[in-house]
Short mmCIF file of C-alpha atoms and ligand atoms in Angstrom, two decimals:
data_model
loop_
_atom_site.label_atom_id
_atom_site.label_comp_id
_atom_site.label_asym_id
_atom_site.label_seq_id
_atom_site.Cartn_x
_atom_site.Cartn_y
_atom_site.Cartn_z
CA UNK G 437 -26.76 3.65 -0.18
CA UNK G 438 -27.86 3.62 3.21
CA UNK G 439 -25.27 2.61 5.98
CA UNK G 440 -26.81 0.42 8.82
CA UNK G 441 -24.88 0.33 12.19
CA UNK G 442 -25.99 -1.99 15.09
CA UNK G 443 -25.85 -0.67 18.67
CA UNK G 444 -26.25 -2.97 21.41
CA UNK G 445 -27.53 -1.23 24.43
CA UNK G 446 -27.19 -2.19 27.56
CA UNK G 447 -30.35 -1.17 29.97
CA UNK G 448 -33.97 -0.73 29.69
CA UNK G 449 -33.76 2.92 29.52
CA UNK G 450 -29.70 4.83 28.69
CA UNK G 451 -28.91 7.26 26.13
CA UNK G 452 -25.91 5.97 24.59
CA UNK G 453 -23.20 8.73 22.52
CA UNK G 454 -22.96 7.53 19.01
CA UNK G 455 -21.41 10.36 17.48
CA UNK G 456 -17.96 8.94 16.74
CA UNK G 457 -20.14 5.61 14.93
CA UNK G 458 -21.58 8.52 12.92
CA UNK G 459 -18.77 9.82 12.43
CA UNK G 460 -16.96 6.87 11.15
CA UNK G 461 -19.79 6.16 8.58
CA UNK G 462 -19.04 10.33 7.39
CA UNK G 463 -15.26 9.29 6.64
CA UNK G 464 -16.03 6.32 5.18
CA UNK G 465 -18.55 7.66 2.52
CA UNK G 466 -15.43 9.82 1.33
CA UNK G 467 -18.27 12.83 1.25
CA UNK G 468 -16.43 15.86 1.99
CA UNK G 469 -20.07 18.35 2.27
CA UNK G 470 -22.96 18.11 2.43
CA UNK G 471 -25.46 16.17 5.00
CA UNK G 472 -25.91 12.78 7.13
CA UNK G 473 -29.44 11.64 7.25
CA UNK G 474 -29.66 9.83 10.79
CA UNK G 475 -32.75 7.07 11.19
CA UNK G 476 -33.70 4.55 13.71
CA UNK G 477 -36.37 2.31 12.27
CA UNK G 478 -37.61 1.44 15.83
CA UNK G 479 -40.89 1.70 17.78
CA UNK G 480 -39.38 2.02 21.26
CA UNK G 481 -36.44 3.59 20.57
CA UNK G 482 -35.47 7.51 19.29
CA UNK G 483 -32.46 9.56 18.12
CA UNK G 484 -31.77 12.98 19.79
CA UNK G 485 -29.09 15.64 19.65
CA UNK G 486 -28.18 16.95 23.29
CA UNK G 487 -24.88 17.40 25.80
CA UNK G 488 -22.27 15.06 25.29
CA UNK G 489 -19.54 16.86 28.21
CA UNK G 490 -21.34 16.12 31.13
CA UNK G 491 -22.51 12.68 31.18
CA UNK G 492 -25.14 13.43 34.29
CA UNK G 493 -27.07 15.03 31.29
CA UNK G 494 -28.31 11.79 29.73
CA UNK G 495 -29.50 10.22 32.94
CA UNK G 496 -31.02 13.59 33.48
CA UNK G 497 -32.94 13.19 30.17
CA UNK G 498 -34.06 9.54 30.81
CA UNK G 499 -34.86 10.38 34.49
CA UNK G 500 -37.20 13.36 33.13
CA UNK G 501 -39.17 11.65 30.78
CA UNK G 502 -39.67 8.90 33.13
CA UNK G 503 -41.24 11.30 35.76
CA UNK G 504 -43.94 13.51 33.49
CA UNK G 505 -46.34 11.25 34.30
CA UNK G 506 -46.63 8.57 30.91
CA UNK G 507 -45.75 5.53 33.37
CA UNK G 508 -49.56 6.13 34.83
CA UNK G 509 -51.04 6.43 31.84
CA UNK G 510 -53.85 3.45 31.33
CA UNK G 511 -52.77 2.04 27.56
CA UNK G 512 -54.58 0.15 25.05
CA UNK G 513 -51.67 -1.63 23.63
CA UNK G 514 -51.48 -5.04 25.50
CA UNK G 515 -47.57 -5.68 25.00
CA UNK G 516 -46.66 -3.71 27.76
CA UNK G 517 -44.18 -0.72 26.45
CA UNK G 518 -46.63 1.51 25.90
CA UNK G 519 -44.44 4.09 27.76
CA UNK G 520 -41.71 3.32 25.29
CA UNK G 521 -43.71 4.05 22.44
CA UNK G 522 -44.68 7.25 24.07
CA UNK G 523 -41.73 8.44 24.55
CA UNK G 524 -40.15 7.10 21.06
CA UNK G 525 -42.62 9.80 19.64
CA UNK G 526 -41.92 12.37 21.82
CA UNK G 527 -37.93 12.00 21.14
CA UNK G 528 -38.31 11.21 17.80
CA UNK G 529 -37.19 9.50 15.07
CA UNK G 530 -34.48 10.77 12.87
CA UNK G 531 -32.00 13.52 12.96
CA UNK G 532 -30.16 15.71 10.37
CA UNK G 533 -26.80 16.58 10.49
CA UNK G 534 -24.46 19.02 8.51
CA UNK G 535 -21.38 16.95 7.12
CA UNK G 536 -18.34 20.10 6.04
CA UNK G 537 -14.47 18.84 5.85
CA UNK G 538 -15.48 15.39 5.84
CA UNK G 539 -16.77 15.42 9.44
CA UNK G 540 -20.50 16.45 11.18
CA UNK G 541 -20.92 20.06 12.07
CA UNK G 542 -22.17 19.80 16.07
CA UNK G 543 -22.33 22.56 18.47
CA UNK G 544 -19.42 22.57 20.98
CA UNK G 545 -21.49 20.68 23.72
CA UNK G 546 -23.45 18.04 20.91
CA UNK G 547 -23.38 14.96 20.65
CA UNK G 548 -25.69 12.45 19.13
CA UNK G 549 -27.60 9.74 21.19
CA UNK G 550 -29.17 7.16 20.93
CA UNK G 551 -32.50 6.97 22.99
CA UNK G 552 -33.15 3.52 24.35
CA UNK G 553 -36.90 2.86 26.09
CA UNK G 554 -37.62 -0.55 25.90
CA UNK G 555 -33.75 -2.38 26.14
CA UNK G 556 -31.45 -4.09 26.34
CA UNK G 557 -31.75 -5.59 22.76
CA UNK G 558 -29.66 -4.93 19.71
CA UNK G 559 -30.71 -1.68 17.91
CA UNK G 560 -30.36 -0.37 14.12
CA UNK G 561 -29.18 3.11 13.02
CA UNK G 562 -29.67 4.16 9.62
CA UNK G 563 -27.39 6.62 7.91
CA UNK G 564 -27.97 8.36 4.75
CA UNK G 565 -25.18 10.64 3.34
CA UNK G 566 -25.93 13.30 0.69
CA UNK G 567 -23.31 15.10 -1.34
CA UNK G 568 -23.52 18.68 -1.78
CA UNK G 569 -23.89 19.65 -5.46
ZN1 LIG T 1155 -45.33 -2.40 21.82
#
């Protein structure tokens, strides 16, 4: 089964934490190893892992890809977000994740985020959970 959690975010442009959401869906698939599939079926949008203890981090990430120079680009695309598409690419799509003792393995400093480019609006997250055999 795939688990599908809605995120709301709250900006045109924020990383937002998920990991405890994703970490929720781990307990409740009862999987005790083996690894979490992480999706975002979005356009404008990505999924990243990256600091979590100092919050100056994510505005540091949102502020850097808004100053590499994609906002001057001259796009095709006549809806406007070009830029968000961009930058959905460049962050990417889906993560994976190592699930031991029922919970994710992250570094000491991870977290998972939840890129928004082109908000606010209600966002999907797609979680797959695979047993180990
Ligand atoms: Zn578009």
């Amino acid at each position: 089964m795939i688990y599908k959690e809605r995120i709301r975010t709250s900006s045109r442009e924020v990383l937002i934490d998920i990991t405890s959401i994703i970490k929720n869906v781990v307990k409740r698939s009862n999987i005790v190893s083996g690894i979490a599939f992480i999706y975002v079926p979005h356009t404008t949008c990505g999924i990243t892992i990256n600091e979590n203890a100092d919050p100056d981090v994510k505005k540091d990430i949102i502020n850097a890809l808004a100053n590499i120079g994609i906002e001057s680009i001259s796009f095709y695309h006549l809806e406007g977000n070009s830029p968000a598409h961009v930058k959905s690419t460049i962050v990417g799509s889906s993560i994976t994740v190592f699930i031991e003792n029922s919970d994710l393995v992250l570094g000491r400093w991870q977290g998972i985020m939840l890129a928004e480019f082109d908000g606010p609006r209600e966002r999907e997250v797609w979680i797959k959970i695979i047993k180990e055999l």
